[in-house]
Amino acid sequence: MTSKWTSILIGVLAYVFLSLLSNVLAAGAGPFAAVIGCLIVLVSGIVAVWHYTSTNGLTIPGGTGAGMGALVGLMGALISVTLTYALISAGVLPDPSELALQQMRERGLSPEEMEQAQGMAQMFSSPLVVTLVAALFGAVGGAVGGAVGASLFKKGGPEPAEPGF
């Protein structure tokens, strides 16, 4: 029987790959990028559950799928944020704060509005804040995706009792 960890790692790899791909392709896409991010989190949780149920030919409860998905989302978010910051630092990806400020300048905001926007951008682009928010949304979104996956992929008998993951 394949360990859940193998399936979780496959889900994490899907998360990281799709996340980095979307960062490269959708740089500066604004709210559309957030929608893509949500879909990536959901899909990666579903992928982990699909792999586990398909490989083992079994059906798992929604709670097990949610647990697997939450781990996928949490681990994927932490790795993706780290890699994204590394790519921004290396100049491969544009700085999202700078892109947002550039878009605001193009819209002709007043100096007072620009100052407020810069304050907000600095507050919400802190690596700690970004990491915590990504981890929270990754875990919650992954759990939803895992639970959905558990309800979608019913492959056979119930999951046998395992000691831990």
Short mmCIF file of C-alpha atoms in Angstrom, two decimals:
data_model
loop_
_atom_site.label_atom_id
_atom_site.label_comp_id
_atom_site.label_asym_id
_atom_site.label_seq_id
_atom_site.Cartn_x
_atom_site.Cartn_y
_atom_site.Cartn_z
CA MET A 1 0.00 0.00 0.00
CA THR A 2 1.31 3.41 -0.96
CA SER A 3 1.92 5.76 1.92
CA LYS A 4 -0.24 8.86 2.15
CA TRP A 5 3.01 10.83 2.23
CA THR A 6 3.84 9.84 -1.34
CA SER A 7 0.48 11.18 -2.49
CA ILE A 8 0.85 14.29 -0.34
CA LEU A 9 4.25 14.99 -1.86
CA ILE A 10 2.81 14.57 -5.37
CA GLY A 11 0.12 17.12 -4.45
CA VAL A 12 2.79 19.48 -3.07
CA LEU A 13 4.81 19.15 -6.29
CA ALA A 14 1.68 19.96 -8.31
CA TYR A 15 1.03 22.97 -6.05
CA VAL A 16 4.57 24.33 -6.34
CA PHE A 17 4.82 23.75 -10.10
CA LEU A 18 1.45 25.35 -10.86
CA SER A 19 2.09 28.20 -8.45
CA LEU A 20 5.45 29.09 -9.94
CA LEU A 21 4.06 28.74 -13.46
CA SER A 22 1.19 31.10 -12.62
CA ASN A 23 3.64 33.57 -11.02
CA VAL A 24 5.66 33.68 -14.22
CA LEU A 25 2.69 33.82 -16.61
CA ALA A 26 0.33 36.03 -14.61
CA ALA A 27 2.74 38.58 -13.13
CA GLY A 28 0.75 41.74 -12.58
CA ALA A 29 -2.59 40.10 -13.34
CA GLY A 30 -4.13 41.50 -10.15
CA PRO A 31 -7.33 39.86 -8.88
CA PHE A 32 -7.21 37.27 -11.66
CA ALA A 33 -3.99 35.93 -10.13
CA ALA A 34 -5.81 35.44 -6.80
CA VAL A 35 -8.47 33.32 -8.51
CA ILE A 36 -5.77 31.21 -10.16
CA GLY A 37 -4.08 30.82 -6.76
CA CYS A 38 -7.29 29.54 -5.19
CA LEU A 39 -7.79 27.04 -7.98
CA ILE A 40 -4.21 25.81 -7.62
CA VAL A 41 -4.72 25.14 -3.90
CA LEU A 42 -7.97 23.26 -4.50
CA VAL A 43 -6.60 21.24 -7.41
CA SER A 44 -3.45 20.21 -5.55
CA GLY A 45 -5.51 18.79 -2.66
CA ILE A 46 -7.67 16.92 -5.16
CA VAL A 47 -4.56 15.57 -6.94
CA ALA A 48 -3.17 14.13 -3.69
CA VAL A 49 -6.42 12.34 -2.87
CA TRP A 50 -6.85 11.14 -6.45
CA HIS A 51 -3.34 9.64 -6.43
CA TYR A 52 -3.84 7.94 -3.07
CA THR A 53 -7.26 6.47 -3.85
CA SER A 54 -6.31 5.44 -7.39
CA THR A 55 -3.02 3.83 -6.39
CA ASN A 56 -4.61 1.87 -3.56
CA GLY A 57 -8.04 1.25 -5.07
CA LEU A 58 -9.92 2.46 -2.04
CA THR A 59 -12.37 5.03 -0.79
CA ILE A 60 -11.39 7.40 1.98
CA PRO A 61 -13.56 9.48 4.31
CA GLY A 62 -13.87 13.20 3.69
CA GLY A 63 -11.94 13.95 6.88
CA THR A 64 -8.95 11.93 5.68
CA GLY A 65 -9.05 13.72 2.34
CA ALA A 66 -9.29 17.07 4.12
CA GLY A 67 -6.29 16.20 6.29
CA MET A 68 -4.24 15.20 3.28
CA GLY A 69 -5.30 18.33 1.40
CA ALA A 70 -4.50 20.59 4.36
CA LEU A 71 -0.97 19.22 4.51
CA VAL A 72 -0.58 19.66 0.75
CA GLY A 73 -1.81 23.26 0.96
CA LEU A 74 0.34 24.14 3.96
CA MET A 75 3.54 22.58 2.64
CA GLY A 76 2.93 23.83 -0.91
CA ALA A 77 2.30 27.38 0.30
CA LEU A 78 5.45 27.49 2.40
CA ILE A 79 7.63 26.14 -0.41
CA SER A 80 6.00 28.35 -3.06
CA VAL A 81 6.35 31.52 -1.00
CA THR A 82 10.01 30.75 -0.33
CA LEU A 83 10.74 30.06 -4.00
CA THR A 84 8.76 33.10 -5.14
CA TYR A 85 10.71 35.41 -2.83
CA ALA A 86 13.96 33.86 -4.07
CA LEU A 87 12.92 34.47 -7.70
CA ILE A 88 11.90 38.06 -6.91
CA SER A 89 15.24 38.65 -5.17
CA ALA A 90 17.09 37.20 -8.15
CA GLY A 91 15.20 39.49 -10.52
CA VAL A 92 13.48 36.65 -12.36
CA LEU A 93 10.02 37.73 -11.19
CA PRO A 94 8.88 41.33 -10.81
CA ASP A 95 8.19 42.66 -7.32
CA PRO A 96 4.39 42.61 -6.88
CA SER A 97 4.50 45.75 -4.71
CA GLU A 98 6.26 47.67 -7.45
CA LEU A 99 3.81 46.40 -10.06
CA ALA A 100 0.87 47.53 -7.93
CA LEU A 101 2.38 50.99 -7.39
CA GLN A 102 3.13 51.32 -11.10
CA GLN A 103 -0.49 50.48 -11.94
CA MET A 104 -1.69 53.08 -9.44
CA ARG A 105 0.60 55.73 -10.95
CA GLU A 106 -0.82 54.90 -14.40
CA ARG A 107 -4.34 55.44 -13.04
CA GLY A 108 -3.37 58.96 -11.98
CA LEU A 109 -3.80 58.74 -8.22
CA SER A 110 -3.15 61.87 -6.18
CA PRO A 111 0.04 62.07 -4.05
CA GLU A 112 -2.02 61.44 -0.89
CA GLU A 113 -3.62 58.37 -2.42
CA MET A 114 -0.21 57.11 -3.57
CA GLU A 115 1.18 57.54 -0.05
CA GLN A 116 -1.71 55.54 1.43
CA ALA A 117 -1.30 52.86 -1.23
CA GLN A 118 2.44 52.58 -0.54
CA GLY A 119 1.75 52.12 3.17
CA MET A 120 -0.76 49.38 2.47
CA ALA A 121 1.55 47.70 -0.04
CA GLN A 122 4.42 47.69 2.45
CA MET A 123 2.23 46.29 5.22
CA PHE A 124 0.77 43.50 3.12
CA SER A 125 3.97 42.61 1.28
CA SER A 126 5.93 41.81 4.43
CA PRO A 127 7.44 38.32 4.04
CA LEU A 128 6.03 37.28 7.42
CA VAL A 129 2.50 38.45 6.60
CA VAL A 130 2.60 36.89 3.13
CA THR A 131 3.88 33.58 4.54
CA LEU A 132 1.26 33.44 7.31
CA VAL A 133 -1.62 34.31 4.97
CA ALA A 134 -0.41 31.83 2.33
CA ALA A 135 -0.06 29.08 4.95
CA LEU A 136 -3.55 29.74 6.32
CA PHE A 137 -5.25 29.89 2.92
CA GLY A 138 -3.18 26.96 1.68
CA ALA A 139 -4.23 24.75 4.58
CA VAL A 140 -7.91 25.73 4.39
CA GLY A 141 -8.13 25.58 0.57
CA GLY A 142 -6.18 22.32 0.47
CA ALA A 143 -8.52 20.82 3.05
CA VAL A 144 -11.52 21.77 0.93
CA GLY A 145 -9.85 20.30 -2.16
CA GLY A 146 -8.97 17.10 -0.29
CA ALA A 147 -12.53 16.69 0.99
CA VAL A 148 -13.89 17.26 -2.52
CA GLY A 149 -11.40 14.72 -3.85
CA ALA A 150 -12.49 12.16 -1.26
CA SER A 151 -16.10 12.54 -2.38
CA LEU A 152 -15.19 12.39 -6.08
CA PHE A 153 -12.82 9.43 -6.11
CA LYS A 154 -14.57 6.44 -4.66
CA LYS A 155 -12.48 3.50 -5.81
CA GLY A 156 -13.36 0.51 -3.73
CA GLY A 157 -13.54 -0.62 -0.15
CA PRO A 158 -12.92 1.56 2.84
CA GLU A 159 -9.45 2.62 3.85
CA PRO A 160 -7.73 0.07 6.08
CA ALA A 161 -6.64 1.24 9.52
CA GLU A 162 -3.06 2.52 9.47
CA PRO A 163 -0.92 3.57 12.37
CA GLY A 164 -0.58 7.29 11.59
CA PHE A 165 0.30 8.64 8.17
#
